[in-house]
Amino acid sequence: SLSRRIGTTIGSSLGVLMLGWTGYQVGAATQSAAALGGIKMLALLVPALFVLGSWAAFKFVWNIDDATREKIAAAKTANQQ
C-alpha cells in the first residue's frame, strides 16, 4: 500500500541520517567505538521505542479492546461474504 511505501521510505531515510550522526565513516576498514555503539542503538533501541509507541497508541489512543476486535472481525467476515 502507499502508506507502507511512504513509511518505509521515511524510515530508511531517517536511519541513514541517524547513521551519520553516530560517526559512521563510509569506506572505513573499521568503525569507531562510538559508531559501533550508534549502529547497535539504531538496530535495537530505536525500533523498540517505536514498537512501544505503537503499543501505547493502540492501547490508550484508539483503545482497541477485545470487544472492538470482535466487532472488527465480524465486519471483516460480513464484507468477505
mmCIF file of N, CA and C in Angstrom:
data_model
loop_
_atom_site.group_PDB
_atom_site.id
_atom_site.type_symbol
_atom_site.label_atom_id
_atom_site.label_comp_id
_atom_site.label_asym_id
_atom_site.label_seq_id
_atom_site.Cartn_x
_atom_site.Cartn_y
_atom_site.Cartn_z
ATOM 1 N N SER A 1 0.837 -1.182 0.000
ATOM 2 C CA SER A 1 0.000 0.000 0.000
ATOM 3 C C SER A 1 0.882 1.246 0.000
ATOM 4 N N LEU A 2 0.276 2.334 -0.344
ATOM 5 C CA LEU A 2 1.016 3.589 -0.441
ATOM 6 C C LEU A 2 1.565 4.019 0.919
ATOM 7 N N SER A 3 0.757 3.880 1.965
ATOM 8 C CA SER A 3 1.221 4.309 3.285
ATOM 9 C C SER A 3 2.410 3.478 3.752
ATOM 10 N N ARG A 4 2.430 2.197 3.424
ATOM 11 C CA ARG A 4 3.570 1.345 3.791
ATOM 12 C C ARG A 4 4.819 1.783 3.042
ATOM 13 N N ARG A 5 4.671 2.111 1.772
ATOM 14 C CA ARG A 5 5.823 2.564 0.983
ATOM 15 C C ARG A 5 6.360 3.890 1.505
ATOM 16 N N ILE A 6 5.462 4.790 1.844
ATOM 17 C CA ILE A 6 5.886 6.082 2.386
ATOM 18 C C ILE A 6 6.596 5.871 3.718
ATOM 19 N N GLY A 7 6.043 5.022 4.585
ATOM 20 C CA GLY A 7 6.672 4.735 5.874
ATOM 21 C C GLY A 7 8.042 4.114 5.723
ATOM 22 N N THR A 8 8.179 3.193 4.776
ATOM 23 C CA THR A 8 9.474 2.563 4.527
ATOM 24 C C THR A 8 10.483 3.583 4.027
ATOM 25 N N THR A 9 10.048 4.459 3.140
ATOM 26 C CA THR A 9 10.942 5.487 2.608
ATOM 27 C C THR A 9 11.404 6.435 3.704
ATOM 28 N N ILE A 10 10.474 6.898 4.510
ATOM 29 C CA ILE A 10 10.826 7.826 5.590
ATOM 30 C C ILE A 10 11.716 7.133 6.616
ATOM 31 N N GLY A 11 11.364 5.906 6.996
ATOM 32 C CA GLY A 11 12.167 5.174 7.975
ATOM 33 C C GLY A 11 13.580 4.914 7.502
ATOM 34 N N SER A 12 13.726 4.526 6.245
ATOM 35 C CA SER A 12 15.063 4.275 5.696
ATOM 36 C C SER A 12 15.878 5.557 5.640
ATOM 37 N N SER A 13 15.234 6.633 5.227
ATOM 38 C CA SER A 13 15.942 7.912 5.139
ATOM 39 C C SER A 13 16.389 8.388 6.514
ATOM 40 N N LEU A 14 15.520 8.250 7.500
ATOM 41 C CA LEU A 14 15.899 8.651 8.857
ATOM 42 C C LEU A 14 17.018 7.775 9.398
ATOM 43 N N GLY A 15 16.986 6.485 9.068
ATOM 44 C CA GLY A 15 18.051 5.581 9.510
ATOM 45 C C GLY A 15 19.400 5.988 8.959
ATOM 46 N N VAL A 16 19.438 6.334 7.687
ATOM 47 C CA VAL A 16 20.697 6.770 7.073
ATOM 48 C C VAL A 16 21.153 8.091 7.683
ATOM 49 N N LEU A 17 20.216 9.000 7.914
ATOM 50 C CA LEU A 17 20.556 10.282 8.532
ATOM 51 C C LEU A 17 21.130 10.072 9.930
ATOM 52 N N MET A 18 20.482 9.228 10.726
ATOM 53 C CA MET A 18 20.961 8.976 12.088
ATOM 54 C C MET A 18 22.282 8.223 12.090
ATOM 55 N N LEU A 19 22.503 7.390 11.088
ATOM 56 C CA LEU A 19 23.774 6.679 10.984
ATOM 57 C C LEU A 19 24.924 7.673 10.856
ATOM 58 N N GLY A 20 24.710 8.745 10.126
ATOM 59 C CA GLY A 20 25.724 9.792 10.012
ATOM 60 C C GLY A 20 25.994 10.476 11.341
ATOM 61 N N TRP A 21 24.962 10.608 12.170
ATOM 62 C CA TRP A 21 25.136 11.240 13.479
ATOM 63 C C TRP A 21 25.997 10.399 14.413
ATOM 64 N N THR A 22 26.071 9.092 14.186
ATOM 65 C CA THR A 22 26.827 8.219 15.084
ATOM 66 C C THR A 22 28.325 8.265 14.835
ATOM 67 N N GLY A 23 28.739 8.900 13.753
ATOM 68 C CA GLY A 23 30.155 8.947 13.421
ATOM 69 C C GLY A 23 30.571 7.878 12.439
ATOM 70 N N TYR A 24 29.613 7.235 11.799
ATOM 71 C CA TYR A 24 29.898 6.193 10.810
ATOM 72 C C TYR A 24 30.687 6.786 9.653
ATOM 73 N N GLN A 25 31.768 6.117 9.273
ATOM 74 C CA GLN A 25 32.622 6.560 8.172
ATOM 75 C C GLN A 25 32.483 5.590 7.005
ATOM 76 N N VAL A 26 31.936 6.080 5.897
ATOM 77 C CA VAL A 26 31.757 5.243 4.711
ATOM 78 C C VAL A 26 33.121 4.844 4.168
ATOM 79 N N GLY A 27 33.299 3.569 3.885
ATOM 80 C CA GLY A 27 34.532 3.080 3.289
ATOM 81 C C GLY A 27 35.658 2.830 4.271
ATOM 82 N N ALA A 28 35.444 3.107 5.548
ATOM 83 C CA ALA A 28 36.492 2.866 6.542
ATOM 84 C C ALA A 28 36.636 1.367 6.785
ATOM 85 N N ALA A 29 37.870 0.917 6.984
ATOM 86 C CA ALA A 29 38.116 -0.502 7.243
ATOM 87 C C ALA A 29 37.519 -0.919 8.583
ATOM 88 N N THR A 30 37.601 -0.041 9.568
ATOM 89 C CA THR A 30 36.998 -0.294 10.874
ATOM 90 C C THR A 30 36.257 0.963 11.307
ATOM 91 N N GLN A 31 35.271 0.766 12.140
ATOM 92 C CA GLN A 31 34.484 1.886 12.646
ATOM 93 C C GLN A 31 34.878 2.168 14.090
ATOM 94 N N SER A 32 34.663 3.412 14.510
ATOM 95 C CA SER A 32 34.989 3.785 15.888
ATOM 96 C C SER A 32 34.013 3.116 16.851
ATOM 97 N N ALA A 33 34.396 3.117 18.118
ATOM 98 C CA ALA A 33 33.529 2.532 19.145
ATOM 99 C C ALA A 33 32.206 3.285 19.212
ATOM 100 N N ALA A 34 32.249 4.604 19.044
ATOM 101 C CA ALA A 34 31.019 5.400 19.060
ATOM 102 C C ALA A 34 30.113 5.023 17.894
ATOM 103 N N ALA A 35 30.696 4.809 16.724
ATOM 104 C CA ALA A 35 29.902 4.425 15.551
ATOM 105 C C ALA A 35 29.282 3.051 15.751
ATOM 106 N N LEU A 36 30.047 2.117 16.292
ATOM 107 C CA LEU A 36 29.516 0.775 16.540
ATOM 108 C C LEU A 36 28.397 0.804 17.579
ATOM 109 N N GLY A 37 28.583 1.608 18.613
ATOM 110 C CA GLY A 37 27.525 1.759 19.612
ATOM 111 C C GLY A 37 26.280 2.394 19.013
ATOM 112 N N GLY A 38 26.490 3.373 18.142
ATOM 113 C CA GLY A 38 25.360 4.012 17.475
ATOM 114 C C GLY A 38 24.617 3.062 16.561
ATOM 115 N N ILE A 39 25.352 2.206 15.867
ATOM 116 C CA ILE A 39 24.722 1.215 14.988
ATOM 117 C C ILE A 39 23.877 0.247 15.811
ATOM 118 N N LYS A 40 24.412 -0.195 16.946
ATOM 119 C CA LYS A 40 23.643 -1.089 17.820
ATOM 120 C C LYS A 40 22.386 -0.393 18.329
ATOM 121 N N MET A 41 22.524 0.881 18.691
ATOM 122 C CA MET A 41 21.377 1.637 19.175
ATOM 123 C C MET A 41 20.316 1.755 18.077
ATOM 124 N N LEU A 42 20.755 2.057 16.856
ATOM 125 C CA LEU A 42 19.813 2.197 15.750
ATOM 126 C C LEU A 42 19.139 0.876 15.410
ATOM 127 N N ALA A 43 19.842 -0.222 15.595
ATOM 128 C CA ALA A 43 19.286 -1.531 15.250
ATOM 129 C C ALA A 43 18.402 -2.104 16.357
ATOM 130 N N LEU A 44 18.619 -1.702 17.599
ATOM 131 C CA LEU A 44 17.888 -2.297 18.721
ATOM 132 C C LEU A 44 16.979 -1.315 19.449
ATOM 133 N N LEU A 45 17.538 -0.208 19.888
ATOM 134 C CA LEU A 45 16.799 0.701 20.754
ATOM 135 C C LEU A 45 15.725 1.482 20.006
ATOM 136 N N VAL A 46 16.068 2.029 18.859
ATOM 137 C CA VAL A 46 15.103 2.850 18.116
ATOM 138 C C VAL A 46 13.882 2.031 17.692
ATOM 139 N N PRO A 47 14.042 0.842 17.089
ATOM 140 C CA PRO A 47 12.841 0.056 16.764
ATOM 141 C C PRO A 47 12.024 -0.323 17.999
ATOM 142 N N ALA A 48 12.705 -0.619 19.102
ATOM 143 C CA ALA A 48 11.988 -0.961 20.330
ATOM 144 C C ALA A 48 11.151 0.222 20.810
ATOM 145 N N LEU A 49 11.682 1.425 20.693
ATOM 146 C CA LEU A 49 10.923 2.613 21.087
ATOM 147 C C LEU A 49 9.698 2.810 20.195
ATOM 148 N N PHE A 50 9.845 2.551 18.902
ATOM 149 C CA PHE A 50 8.704 2.681 18.003
ATOM 150 C C PHE A 50 7.653 1.606 18.272
ATOM 151 N N VAL A 51 8.076 0.401 18.609
ATOM 152 C CA VAL A 51 7.121 -0.653 18.969
ATOM 153 C C VAL A 51 6.373 -0.254 20.232
ATOM 154 N N LEU A 52 7.084 0.275 21.206
ATOM 155 C CA LEU A 52 6.450 0.734 22.438
ATOM 156 C C LEU A 52 5.466 1.865 22.154
ATOM 157 N N GLY A 53 5.853 2.786 21.275
ATOM 158 C CA GLY A 53 4.953 3.876 20.897
ATOM 159 C C GLY A 53 3.709 3.370 20.188
ATOM 160 N N SER A 54 3.868 2.383 19.318
ATOM 161 C CA SER A 54 2.715 1.796 18.626
ATOM 162 C C SER A 54 1.784 1.110 19.614
ATOM 163 N N TRP A 55 2.363 0.368 20.536
ATOM 164 C CA TRP A 55 1.551 -0.300 21.551
ATOM 165 C C TRP A 55 0.764 0.726 22.364
ATOM 166 N N ALA A 56 1.436 1.800 22.785
ATOM 167 C CA ALA A 56 0.765 2.835 23.576
ATOM 168 C C ALA A 56 -0.357 3.493 22.777
ATOM 169 N N ALA A 57 -0.121 3.729 21.491
ATOM 170 C CA ALA A 57 -1.155 4.345 20.659
ATOM 171 C C ALA A 57 -2.383 3.444 20.567
ATOM 172 N N PHE A 58 -2.177 2.160 20.332
ATOM 173 C CA PHE A 58 -3.318 1.253 20.230
ATOM 174 C C PHE A 58 -3.999 1.045 21.576
ATOM 175 N N LYS A 59 -3.234 1.069 22.640
ATOM 176 C CA LYS A 59 -3.798 0.813 23.966
ATOM 177 C C LYS A 59 -4.551 2.026 24.512
ATOM 178 N N PHE A 60 -3.975 3.217 24.381
ATOM 179 C CA PHE A 60 -4.527 4.381 25.058
ATOM 180 C C PHE A 60 -5.212 5.380 24.129
ATOM 181 N N VAL A 61 -4.750 5.504 22.902
ATOM 182 C CA VAL A 61 -5.341 6.493 22.000
ATOM 183 C C VAL A 61 -6.569 5.910 21.319
ATOM 184 N N TRP A 62 -6.403 4.773 20.652
ATOM 185 C CA TRP A 62 -7.521 4.179 19.930
ATOM 186 C C TRP A 62 -8.328 3.229 20.799
ATOM 187 N N ASN A 63 -7.771 2.784 21.904
ATOM 188 C CA ASN A 63 -8.451 1.930 22.876
ATOM 189 C C ASN A 63 -9.107 0.722 22.205
ATOM 190 N N ILE A 64 -8.313 -0.055 21.505
ATOM 191 C CA ILE A 64 -8.822 -1.247 20.834
ATOM 192 C C ILE A 64 -8.785 -2.403 21.832
ATOM 193 N N ASP A 65 -9.946 -2.701 22.392
ATOM 194 C CA ASP A 65 -10.050 -3.783 23.364
ATOM 195 C C ASP A 65 -10.631 -5.027 22.695
ATOM 196 N N ASP A 66 -10.901 -6.068 23.485
ATOM 197 C CA ASP A 66 -11.392 -7.333 22.925
ATOM 198 C C ASP A 66 -12.741 -7.166 22.231
ATOM 199 N N ALA A 67 -13.624 -6.356 22.799
ATOM 200 C CA ALA A 67 -14.941 -6.150 22.187
ATOM 201 C C ALA A 67 -14.803 -5.464 20.828
ATOM 202 N N THR A 68 -13.912 -4.500 20.746
ATOM 203 C CA THR A 68 -13.682 -3.807 19.474
ATOM 204 C C THR A 68 -13.081 -4.757 18.453
ATOM 205 N N ARG A 69 -12.162 -5.609 18.879
ATOM 206 C CA ARG A 69 -11.573 -6.591 17.968
ATOM 207 C C ARG A 69 -12.638 -7.541 17.416
ATOM 208 N N GLU A 70 -13.577 -7.950 18.269
ATOM 209 C CA GLU A 70 -14.657 -8.827 17.818
ATOM 210 C C GLU A 70 -15.540 -8.129 16.788
ATOM 211 N N LYS A 71 -15.836 -6.843 17.003
ATOM 212 C CA LYS A 71 -16.633 -6.082 16.036
ATOM 213 C C LYS A 71 -15.903 -5.973 14.701
ATOM 214 N N ILE A 72 -14.604 -5.735 14.750
ATOM 215 C CA ILE A 72 -13.803 -5.628 13.524
ATOM 216 C C ILE A 72 -13.806 -6.959 12.785
ATOM 217 N N ALA A 73 -13.607 -8.056 13.518
ATOM 218 C CA ALA A 73 -13.601 -9.382 12.893
ATOM 219 C C ALA A 73 -14.958 -9.695 12.271
ATOM 220 N N ALA A 74 -16.050 -9.340 12.953
ATOM 221 C CA ALA A 74 -17.388 -9.583 12.411
ATOM 222 C C ALA A 74 -17.619 -8.760 11.147
ATOM 223 N N ALA A 75 -17.162 -7.522 11.142
ATOM 224 C CA ALA A 75 -17.316 -6.670 9.959
ATOM 225 C C ALA A 75 -16.503 -7.213 8.794
ATOM 226 N N LYS A 76 -15.291 -7.695 9.073
ATOM 227 C CA LYS A 76 -14.468 -8.274 8.005
ATOM 228 C C LYS A 76 -15.118 -9.525 7.434
ATOM 229 N N THR A 77 -15.675 -10.358 8.306
ATOM 230 C CA THR A 77 -16.343 -11.575 7.852
ATOM 231 C C THR A 77 -17.565 -11.233 6.999
ATOM 232 N N ALA A 78 -18.331 -10.236 7.429
ATOM 233 C CA ALA A 78 -19.518 -9.827 6.675
ATOM 234 C C ALA A 78 -19.134 -9.265 5.309
ATOM 235 N N ASN A 79 -18.028 -8.550 5.229
ATOM 236 C CA ASN A 79 -17.584 -7.969 3.956
ATOM 237 C C ASN A 79 -17.052 -9.021 2.996
ATOM 238 N N GLN A 80 -16.547 -10.131 3.519
ATOM 239 C CA GLN A 80 -15.977 -11.171 2.665
ATOM 240 C C GLN A 80 -17.055 -12.053 2.048
ATOM 241 N N GLN A 81 -18.244 -12.045 2.605
ATOM 242 C CA GLN A 81 -19.316 -12.913 2.094
ATOM 243 C C GLN A 81 -20.108 -12.247 1.010
#
